[in-house]
mmCIF file of C-alpha atoms in Angstrom:
data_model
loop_
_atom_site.group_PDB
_atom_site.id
_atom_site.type_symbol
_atom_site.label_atom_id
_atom_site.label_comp_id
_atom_site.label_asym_id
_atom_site.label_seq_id
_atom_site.Cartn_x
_atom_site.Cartn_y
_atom_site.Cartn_z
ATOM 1 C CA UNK R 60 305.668 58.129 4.618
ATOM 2 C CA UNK R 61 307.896 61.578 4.923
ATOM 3 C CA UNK R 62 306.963 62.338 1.512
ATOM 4 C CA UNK R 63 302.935 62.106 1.865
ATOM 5 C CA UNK R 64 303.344 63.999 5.137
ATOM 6 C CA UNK R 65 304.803 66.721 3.368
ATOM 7 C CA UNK R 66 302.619 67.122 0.274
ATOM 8 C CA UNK R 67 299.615 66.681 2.392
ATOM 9 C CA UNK R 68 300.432 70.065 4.430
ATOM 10 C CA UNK R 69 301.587 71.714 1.200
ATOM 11 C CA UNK R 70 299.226 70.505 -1.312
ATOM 12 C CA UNK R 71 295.678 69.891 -1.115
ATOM 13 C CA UNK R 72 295.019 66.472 -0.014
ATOM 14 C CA UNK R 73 294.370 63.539 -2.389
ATOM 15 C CA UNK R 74 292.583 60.362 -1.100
ATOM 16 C CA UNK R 75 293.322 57.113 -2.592
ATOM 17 C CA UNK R 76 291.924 53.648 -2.067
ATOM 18 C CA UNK R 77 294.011 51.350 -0.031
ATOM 19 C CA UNK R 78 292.524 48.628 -1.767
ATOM 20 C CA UNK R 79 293.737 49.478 -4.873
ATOM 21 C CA UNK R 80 290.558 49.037 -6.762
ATOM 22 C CA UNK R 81 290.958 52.760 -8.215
ATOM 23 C CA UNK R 82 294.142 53.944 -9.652
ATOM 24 C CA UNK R 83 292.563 57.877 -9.697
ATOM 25 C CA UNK R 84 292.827 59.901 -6.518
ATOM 26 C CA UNK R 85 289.968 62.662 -5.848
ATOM 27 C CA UNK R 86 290.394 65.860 -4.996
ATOM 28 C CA UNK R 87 289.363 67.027 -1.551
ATOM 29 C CA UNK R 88 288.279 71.012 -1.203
ATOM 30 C CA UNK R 89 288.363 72.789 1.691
ATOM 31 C CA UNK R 90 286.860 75.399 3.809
ATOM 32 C CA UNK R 91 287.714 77.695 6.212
ATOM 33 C CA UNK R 92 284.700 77.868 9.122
ATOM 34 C CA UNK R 93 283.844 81.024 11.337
ATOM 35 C CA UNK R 94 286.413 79.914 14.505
ATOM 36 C CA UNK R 95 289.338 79.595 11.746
ATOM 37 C CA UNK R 96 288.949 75.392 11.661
ATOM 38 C CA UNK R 97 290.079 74.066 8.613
ATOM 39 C CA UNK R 98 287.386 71.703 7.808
ATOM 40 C CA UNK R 99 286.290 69.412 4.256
ATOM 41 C CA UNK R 100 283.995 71.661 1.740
ATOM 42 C CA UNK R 101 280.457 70.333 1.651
ATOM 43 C CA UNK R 102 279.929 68.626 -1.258
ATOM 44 C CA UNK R 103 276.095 68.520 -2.493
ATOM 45 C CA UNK R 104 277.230 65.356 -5.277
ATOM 46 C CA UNK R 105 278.725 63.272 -2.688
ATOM 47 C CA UNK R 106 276.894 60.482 -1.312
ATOM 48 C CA UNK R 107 277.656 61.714 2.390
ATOM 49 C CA UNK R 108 275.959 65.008 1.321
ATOM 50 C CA UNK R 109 272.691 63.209 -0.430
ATOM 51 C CA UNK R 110 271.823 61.935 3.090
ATOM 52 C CA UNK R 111 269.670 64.171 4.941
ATOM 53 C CA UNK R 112 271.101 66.390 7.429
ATOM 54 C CA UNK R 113 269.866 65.712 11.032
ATOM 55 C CA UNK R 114 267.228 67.593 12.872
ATOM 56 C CA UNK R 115 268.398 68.511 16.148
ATOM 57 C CA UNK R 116 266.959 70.310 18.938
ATOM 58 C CA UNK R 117 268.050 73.840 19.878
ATOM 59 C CA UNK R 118 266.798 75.141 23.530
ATOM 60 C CA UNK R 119 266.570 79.124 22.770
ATOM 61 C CA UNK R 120 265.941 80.934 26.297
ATOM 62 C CA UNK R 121 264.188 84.421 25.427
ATOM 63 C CA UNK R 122 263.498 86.514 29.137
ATOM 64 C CA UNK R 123 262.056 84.485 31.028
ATOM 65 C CA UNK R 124 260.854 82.160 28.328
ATOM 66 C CA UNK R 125 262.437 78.632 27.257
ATOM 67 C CA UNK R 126 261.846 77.413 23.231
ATOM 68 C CA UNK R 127 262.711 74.577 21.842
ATOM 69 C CA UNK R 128 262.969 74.882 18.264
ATOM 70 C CA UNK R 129 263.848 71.316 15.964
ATOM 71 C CA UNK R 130 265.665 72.239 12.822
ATOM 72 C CA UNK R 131 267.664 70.793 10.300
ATOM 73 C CA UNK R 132 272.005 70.776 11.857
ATOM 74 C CA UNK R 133 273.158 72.168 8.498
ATOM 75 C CA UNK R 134 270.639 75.375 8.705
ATOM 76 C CA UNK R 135 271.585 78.971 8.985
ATOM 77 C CA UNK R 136 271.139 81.208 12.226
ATOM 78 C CA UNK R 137 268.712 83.047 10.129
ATOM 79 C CA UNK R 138 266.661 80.464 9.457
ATOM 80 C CA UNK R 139 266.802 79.867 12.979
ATOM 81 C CA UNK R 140 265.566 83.185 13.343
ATOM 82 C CA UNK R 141 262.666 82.892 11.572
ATOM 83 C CA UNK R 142 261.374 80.150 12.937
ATOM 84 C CA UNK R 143 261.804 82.146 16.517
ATOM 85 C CA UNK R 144 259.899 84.568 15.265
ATOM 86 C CA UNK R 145 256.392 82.666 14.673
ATOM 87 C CA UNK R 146 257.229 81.816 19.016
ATOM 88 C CA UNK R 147 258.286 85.207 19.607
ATOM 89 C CA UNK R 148 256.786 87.855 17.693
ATOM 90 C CA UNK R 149 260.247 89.110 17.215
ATOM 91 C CA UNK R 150 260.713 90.572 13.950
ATOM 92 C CA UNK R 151 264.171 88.823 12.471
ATOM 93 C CA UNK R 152 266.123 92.229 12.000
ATOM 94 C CA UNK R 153 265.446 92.897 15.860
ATOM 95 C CA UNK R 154 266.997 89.597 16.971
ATOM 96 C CA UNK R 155 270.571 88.753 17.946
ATOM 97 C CA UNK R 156 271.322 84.956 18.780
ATOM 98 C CA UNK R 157 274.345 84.641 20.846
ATOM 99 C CA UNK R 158 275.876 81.031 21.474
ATOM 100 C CA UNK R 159 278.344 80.477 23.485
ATOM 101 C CA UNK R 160 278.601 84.007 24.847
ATOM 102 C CA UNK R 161 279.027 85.147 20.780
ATOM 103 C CA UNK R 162 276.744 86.988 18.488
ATOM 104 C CA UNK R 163 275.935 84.940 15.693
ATOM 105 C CA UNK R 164 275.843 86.367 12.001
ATOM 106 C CA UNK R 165 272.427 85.348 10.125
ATOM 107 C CA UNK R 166 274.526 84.001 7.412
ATOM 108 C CA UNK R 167 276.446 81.363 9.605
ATOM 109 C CA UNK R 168 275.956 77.514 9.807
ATOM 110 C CA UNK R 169 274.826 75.924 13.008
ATOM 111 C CA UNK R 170 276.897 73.174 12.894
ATOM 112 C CA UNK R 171 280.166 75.091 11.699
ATOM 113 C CA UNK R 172 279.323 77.297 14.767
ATOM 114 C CA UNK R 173 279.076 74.097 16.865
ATOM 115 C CA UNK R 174 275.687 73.782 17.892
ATOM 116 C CA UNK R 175 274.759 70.193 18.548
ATOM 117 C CA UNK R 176 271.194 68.819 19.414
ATOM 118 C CA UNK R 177 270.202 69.939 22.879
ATOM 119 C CA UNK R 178 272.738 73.374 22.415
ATOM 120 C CA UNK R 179 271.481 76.101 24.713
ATOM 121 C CA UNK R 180 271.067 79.617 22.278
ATOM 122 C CA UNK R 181 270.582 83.140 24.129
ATOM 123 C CA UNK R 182 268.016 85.685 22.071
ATOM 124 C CA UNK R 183 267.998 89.301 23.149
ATOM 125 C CA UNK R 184 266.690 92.287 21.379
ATOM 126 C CA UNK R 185 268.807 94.452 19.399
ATOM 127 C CA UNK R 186 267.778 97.935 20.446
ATOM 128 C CA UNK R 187 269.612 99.726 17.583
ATOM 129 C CA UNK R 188 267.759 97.295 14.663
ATOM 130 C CA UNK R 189 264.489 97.819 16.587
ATOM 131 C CA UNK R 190 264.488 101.343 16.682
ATOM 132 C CA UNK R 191 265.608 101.890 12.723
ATOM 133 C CA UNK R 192 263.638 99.703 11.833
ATOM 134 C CA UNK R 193 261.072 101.730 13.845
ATOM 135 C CA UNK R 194 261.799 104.748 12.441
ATOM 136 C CA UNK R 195 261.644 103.572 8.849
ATOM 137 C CA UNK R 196 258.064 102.252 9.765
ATOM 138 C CA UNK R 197 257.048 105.866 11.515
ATOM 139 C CA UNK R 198 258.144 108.028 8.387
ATOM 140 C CA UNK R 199 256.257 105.384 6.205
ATOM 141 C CA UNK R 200 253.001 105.745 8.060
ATOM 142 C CA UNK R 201 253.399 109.429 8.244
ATOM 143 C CA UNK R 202 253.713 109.232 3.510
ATOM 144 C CA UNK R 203 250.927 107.361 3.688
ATOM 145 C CA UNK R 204 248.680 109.791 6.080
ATOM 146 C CA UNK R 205 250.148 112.641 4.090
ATOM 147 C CA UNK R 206 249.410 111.136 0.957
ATOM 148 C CA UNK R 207 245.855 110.528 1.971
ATOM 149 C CA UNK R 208 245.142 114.397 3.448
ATOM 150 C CA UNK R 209 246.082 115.605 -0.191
ATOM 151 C CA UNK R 210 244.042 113.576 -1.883
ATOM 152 C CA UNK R 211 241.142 114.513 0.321
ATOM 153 C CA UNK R 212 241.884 117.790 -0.359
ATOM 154 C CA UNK R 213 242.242 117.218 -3.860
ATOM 155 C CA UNK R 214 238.453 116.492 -4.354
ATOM 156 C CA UNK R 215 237.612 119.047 -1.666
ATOM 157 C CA UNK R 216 239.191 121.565 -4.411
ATOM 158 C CA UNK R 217 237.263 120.090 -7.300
ATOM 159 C CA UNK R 218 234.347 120.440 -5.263
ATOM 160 C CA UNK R 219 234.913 124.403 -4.860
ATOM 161 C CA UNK R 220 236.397 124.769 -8.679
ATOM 162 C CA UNK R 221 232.897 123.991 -9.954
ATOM 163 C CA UNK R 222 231.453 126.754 -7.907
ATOM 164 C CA UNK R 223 233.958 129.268 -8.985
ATOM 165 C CA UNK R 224 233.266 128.161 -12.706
ATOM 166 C CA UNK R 225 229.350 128.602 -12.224
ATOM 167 C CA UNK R 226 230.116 132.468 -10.671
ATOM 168 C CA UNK R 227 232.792 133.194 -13.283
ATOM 169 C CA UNK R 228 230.297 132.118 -16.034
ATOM 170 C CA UNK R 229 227.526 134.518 -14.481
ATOM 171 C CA UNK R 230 229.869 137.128 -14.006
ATOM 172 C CA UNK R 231 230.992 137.137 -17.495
ATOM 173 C CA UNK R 232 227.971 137.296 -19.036
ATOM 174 C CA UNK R 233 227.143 140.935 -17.074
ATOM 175 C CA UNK R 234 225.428 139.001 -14.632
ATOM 176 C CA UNK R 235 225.744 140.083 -10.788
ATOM 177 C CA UNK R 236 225.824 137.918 -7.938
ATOM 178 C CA UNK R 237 226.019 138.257 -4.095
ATOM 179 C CA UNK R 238 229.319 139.633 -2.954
ATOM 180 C CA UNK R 239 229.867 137.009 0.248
ATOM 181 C CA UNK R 240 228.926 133.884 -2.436
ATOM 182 C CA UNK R 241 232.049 135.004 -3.544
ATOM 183 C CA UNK R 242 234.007 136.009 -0.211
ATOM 184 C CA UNK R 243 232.935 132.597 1.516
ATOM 185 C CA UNK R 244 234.094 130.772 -1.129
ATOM 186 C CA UNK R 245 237.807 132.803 -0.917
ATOM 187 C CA UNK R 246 237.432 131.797 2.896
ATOM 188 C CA UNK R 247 236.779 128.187 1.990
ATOM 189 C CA UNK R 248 239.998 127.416 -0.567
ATOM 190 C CA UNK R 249 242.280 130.061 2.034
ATOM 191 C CA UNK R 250 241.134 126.760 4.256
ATOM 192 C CA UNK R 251 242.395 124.325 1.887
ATOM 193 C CA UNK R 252 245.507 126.608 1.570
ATOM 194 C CA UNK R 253 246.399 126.559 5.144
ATOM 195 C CA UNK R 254 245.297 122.429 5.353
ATOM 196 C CA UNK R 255 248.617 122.323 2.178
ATOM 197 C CA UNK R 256 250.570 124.139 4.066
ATOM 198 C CA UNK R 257 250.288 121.905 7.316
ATOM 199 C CA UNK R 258 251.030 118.536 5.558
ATOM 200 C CA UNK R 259 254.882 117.817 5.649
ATOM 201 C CA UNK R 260 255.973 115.220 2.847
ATOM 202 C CA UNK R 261 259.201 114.146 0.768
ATOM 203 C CA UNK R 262 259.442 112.902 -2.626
ATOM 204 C CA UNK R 263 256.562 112.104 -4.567
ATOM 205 C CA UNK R 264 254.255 113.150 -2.008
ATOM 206 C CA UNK R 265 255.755 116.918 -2.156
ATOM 207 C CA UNK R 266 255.322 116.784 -5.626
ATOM 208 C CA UNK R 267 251.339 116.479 -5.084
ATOM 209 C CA UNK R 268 251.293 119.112 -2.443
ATOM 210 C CA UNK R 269 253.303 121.807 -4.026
ATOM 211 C CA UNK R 270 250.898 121.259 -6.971
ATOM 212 C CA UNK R 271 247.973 121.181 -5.214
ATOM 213 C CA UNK R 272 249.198 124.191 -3.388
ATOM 214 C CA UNK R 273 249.306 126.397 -7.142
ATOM 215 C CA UNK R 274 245.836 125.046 -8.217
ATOM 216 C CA UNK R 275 244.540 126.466 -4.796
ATOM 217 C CA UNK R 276 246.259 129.632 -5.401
ATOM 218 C CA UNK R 277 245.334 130.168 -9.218
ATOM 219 C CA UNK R 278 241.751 129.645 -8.136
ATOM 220 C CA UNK R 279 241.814 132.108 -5.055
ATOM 221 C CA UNK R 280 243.386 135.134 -8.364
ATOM 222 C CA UNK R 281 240.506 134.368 -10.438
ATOM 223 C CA UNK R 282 237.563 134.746 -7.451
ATOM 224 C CA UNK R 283 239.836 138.573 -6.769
ATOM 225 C CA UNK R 284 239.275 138.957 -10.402
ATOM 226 C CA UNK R 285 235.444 138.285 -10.072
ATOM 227 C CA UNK R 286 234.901 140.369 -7.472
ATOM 228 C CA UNK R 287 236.123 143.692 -8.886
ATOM 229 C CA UNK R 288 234.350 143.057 -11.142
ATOM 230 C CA UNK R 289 230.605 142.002 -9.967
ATOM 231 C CA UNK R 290 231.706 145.286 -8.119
ATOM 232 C CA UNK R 291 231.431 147.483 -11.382
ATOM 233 C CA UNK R 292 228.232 148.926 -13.038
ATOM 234 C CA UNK R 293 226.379 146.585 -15.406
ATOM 235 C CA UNK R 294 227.340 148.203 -18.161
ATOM 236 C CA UNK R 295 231.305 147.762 -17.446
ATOM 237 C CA UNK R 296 230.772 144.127 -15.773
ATOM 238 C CA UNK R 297 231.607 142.298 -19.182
ATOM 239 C CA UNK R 298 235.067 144.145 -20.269
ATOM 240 C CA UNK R 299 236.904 146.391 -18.044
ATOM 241 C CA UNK R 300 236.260 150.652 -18.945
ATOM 242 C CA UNK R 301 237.718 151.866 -22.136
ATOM 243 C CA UNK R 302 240.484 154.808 -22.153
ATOM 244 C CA UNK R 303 237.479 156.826 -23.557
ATOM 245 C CA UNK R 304 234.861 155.833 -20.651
ATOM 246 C CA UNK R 305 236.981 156.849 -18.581
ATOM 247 C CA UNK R 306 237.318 160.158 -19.631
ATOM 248 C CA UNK R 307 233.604 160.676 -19.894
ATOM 249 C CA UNK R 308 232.981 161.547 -16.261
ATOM 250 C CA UNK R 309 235.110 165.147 -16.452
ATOM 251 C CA UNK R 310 232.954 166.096 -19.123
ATOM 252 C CA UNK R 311 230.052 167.006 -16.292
ATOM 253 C CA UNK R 312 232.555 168.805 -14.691
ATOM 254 C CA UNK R 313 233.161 171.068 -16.907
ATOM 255 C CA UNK R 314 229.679 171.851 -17.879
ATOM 256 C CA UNK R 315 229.368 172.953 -14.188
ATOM 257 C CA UNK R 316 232.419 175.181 -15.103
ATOM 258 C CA UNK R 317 230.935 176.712 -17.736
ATOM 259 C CA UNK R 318 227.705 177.576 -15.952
ATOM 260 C CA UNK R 319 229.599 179.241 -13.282
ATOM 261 C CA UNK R 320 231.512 181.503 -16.124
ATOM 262 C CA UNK R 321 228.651 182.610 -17.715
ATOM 263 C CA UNK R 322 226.831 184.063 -14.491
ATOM 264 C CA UNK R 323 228.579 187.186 -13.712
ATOM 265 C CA UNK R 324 228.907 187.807 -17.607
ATOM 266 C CA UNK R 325 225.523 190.153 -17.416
ATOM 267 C CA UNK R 326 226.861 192.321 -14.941
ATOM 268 C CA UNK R 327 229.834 192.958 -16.318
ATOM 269 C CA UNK R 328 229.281 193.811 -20.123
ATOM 270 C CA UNK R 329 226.180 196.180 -18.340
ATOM 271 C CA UNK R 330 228.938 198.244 -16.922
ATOM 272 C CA UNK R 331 230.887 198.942 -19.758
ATOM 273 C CA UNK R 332 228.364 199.487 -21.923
ATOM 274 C CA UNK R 333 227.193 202.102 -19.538
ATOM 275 C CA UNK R 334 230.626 203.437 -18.906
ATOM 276 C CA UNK R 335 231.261 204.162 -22.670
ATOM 277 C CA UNK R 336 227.951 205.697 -22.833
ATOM 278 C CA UNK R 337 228.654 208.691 -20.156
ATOM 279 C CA UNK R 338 231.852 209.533 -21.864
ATOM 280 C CA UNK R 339 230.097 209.960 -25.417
ATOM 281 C CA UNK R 340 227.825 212.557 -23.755
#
């Protein structure tokens, strides 16, 4: 009797039948529960573990508010919380069960913890969950708004690129068109610009911005471009002026130049003509 007192507290324990029916012992595993008990290892092929596990009752006081919630002894705190949220509105994450004056992890057992049918559970808010949680959800909302203001912007600037295609195509042909068609539509992608510029964003979303941002900008260069050049005369509105056109306009210049040399030119041969003429007398 010594003997099976000491290998049961060294070894792990063996049951045998008293009757002697079986020769074989089984094996018996063990776990350890949350309060440090020693207790026998479920065992889901056992015939005590094929029997259904007993609802129970759990009283769950919330505020002011009492809930009785029936669920199965063997489920998790967890579980339990789910169920309280359907009564409570609660979202899971924000909820911390405390029984017996101890918060209870999700992943724990109701009846390792001890709860019994009729067990009295406190539920309280956990501020720090609620407010991640509520941050996480803010800076989601705010993607999603950002997200959308680029894409409406987006099709705003498709909108205006058609317009700058239908001036640059006039312009380019030594066509002329009215100087504020093209200084209202500068105004109206400067708008877009300064809508880009507004809209904060991470990721993906930044991505889309930052390359919205360039198509604004490339299209803002080419309406410059345009209007230097609906500026010039209609001869020099399809290429810019050659080295040699531009070299044309001194030419008049010195024509005038030339005029102004020749006019005291009279006067002057007249007097030495008439100067050498009095000495050969």
């Amino acid at each position: 009797m010594m003997r099976m007192r000491t290998k049961t507290a060294t070894t792990p324990m063996h049951r045998s039948s008293e009757s002697g029916s079986s020769a074989d012992s089984d094996l018996v595993d063990w776990e350890l529960r949350p309060g440090g008990m020693l207790v026998q290892k479920r065992n889901p092929d056992s015939d005590g573990a094929s029997m259904p596990a007993p609802t129970i009752r759990v009283r769950v006081k919330y505020c002011s508010s009492l809930h009785e919630i029936h669920i199965s002894s063997q489920s998790t705190f967890g579980e339990l919380k789910k169920l309280l949220e359907a009564q409570t509105g609660l979202h899971p994450q924000d909820q911390k069960l405390l029984f017996k004056e101890k918060e209870r992890d999700s992943n724990a057992y109701l009846d390792m913890a001890g709860v019994k049918d009729k067990s009295k559970i406190v539920l309280v808010e956990d501020p720090t969950s609620q407010e991640r949680r509520y941050i996480e959800m803010r800076k989601n909302a705010k993607m999603e708004k950002a997200a959308k203001s680029i894409s409406e912007i987006s099709l705003e600037v498709d909108k205006l690129a058609g317009q700058v295609s239908a001036l640059e195509s006039v312009i380019s042909r030594g066509g002329k068109v009215a100087e504020n068609n093209v200084l209202n539509l500068i105004e109206l992608l400067m708008t877009q610009l300064i809508k880009l510029d507004g809209i904060i964003a991470d990721g993906d979303v930044k991505l889309q911005r930052r390359m919205q941002v360039k198509r604004v900008q490339k299209y803002v260069e080419t309406l410059d471009l345009l209007k230097m050049r609906n500026a010039m005369p209609n001869n020099n509105r399809k290429t810019p002026p050659s080295p040699l056109q531009q070299r044309s306009s001194p030419v008049v210049v010195t024509t005038k130049w030339e005029t102004f040399d020749s006019t005291p030119a009279p006067s002057t041969s007249t007097t030495h003509k008439l100067d050498w003429e009095f000495f050969e007398f």
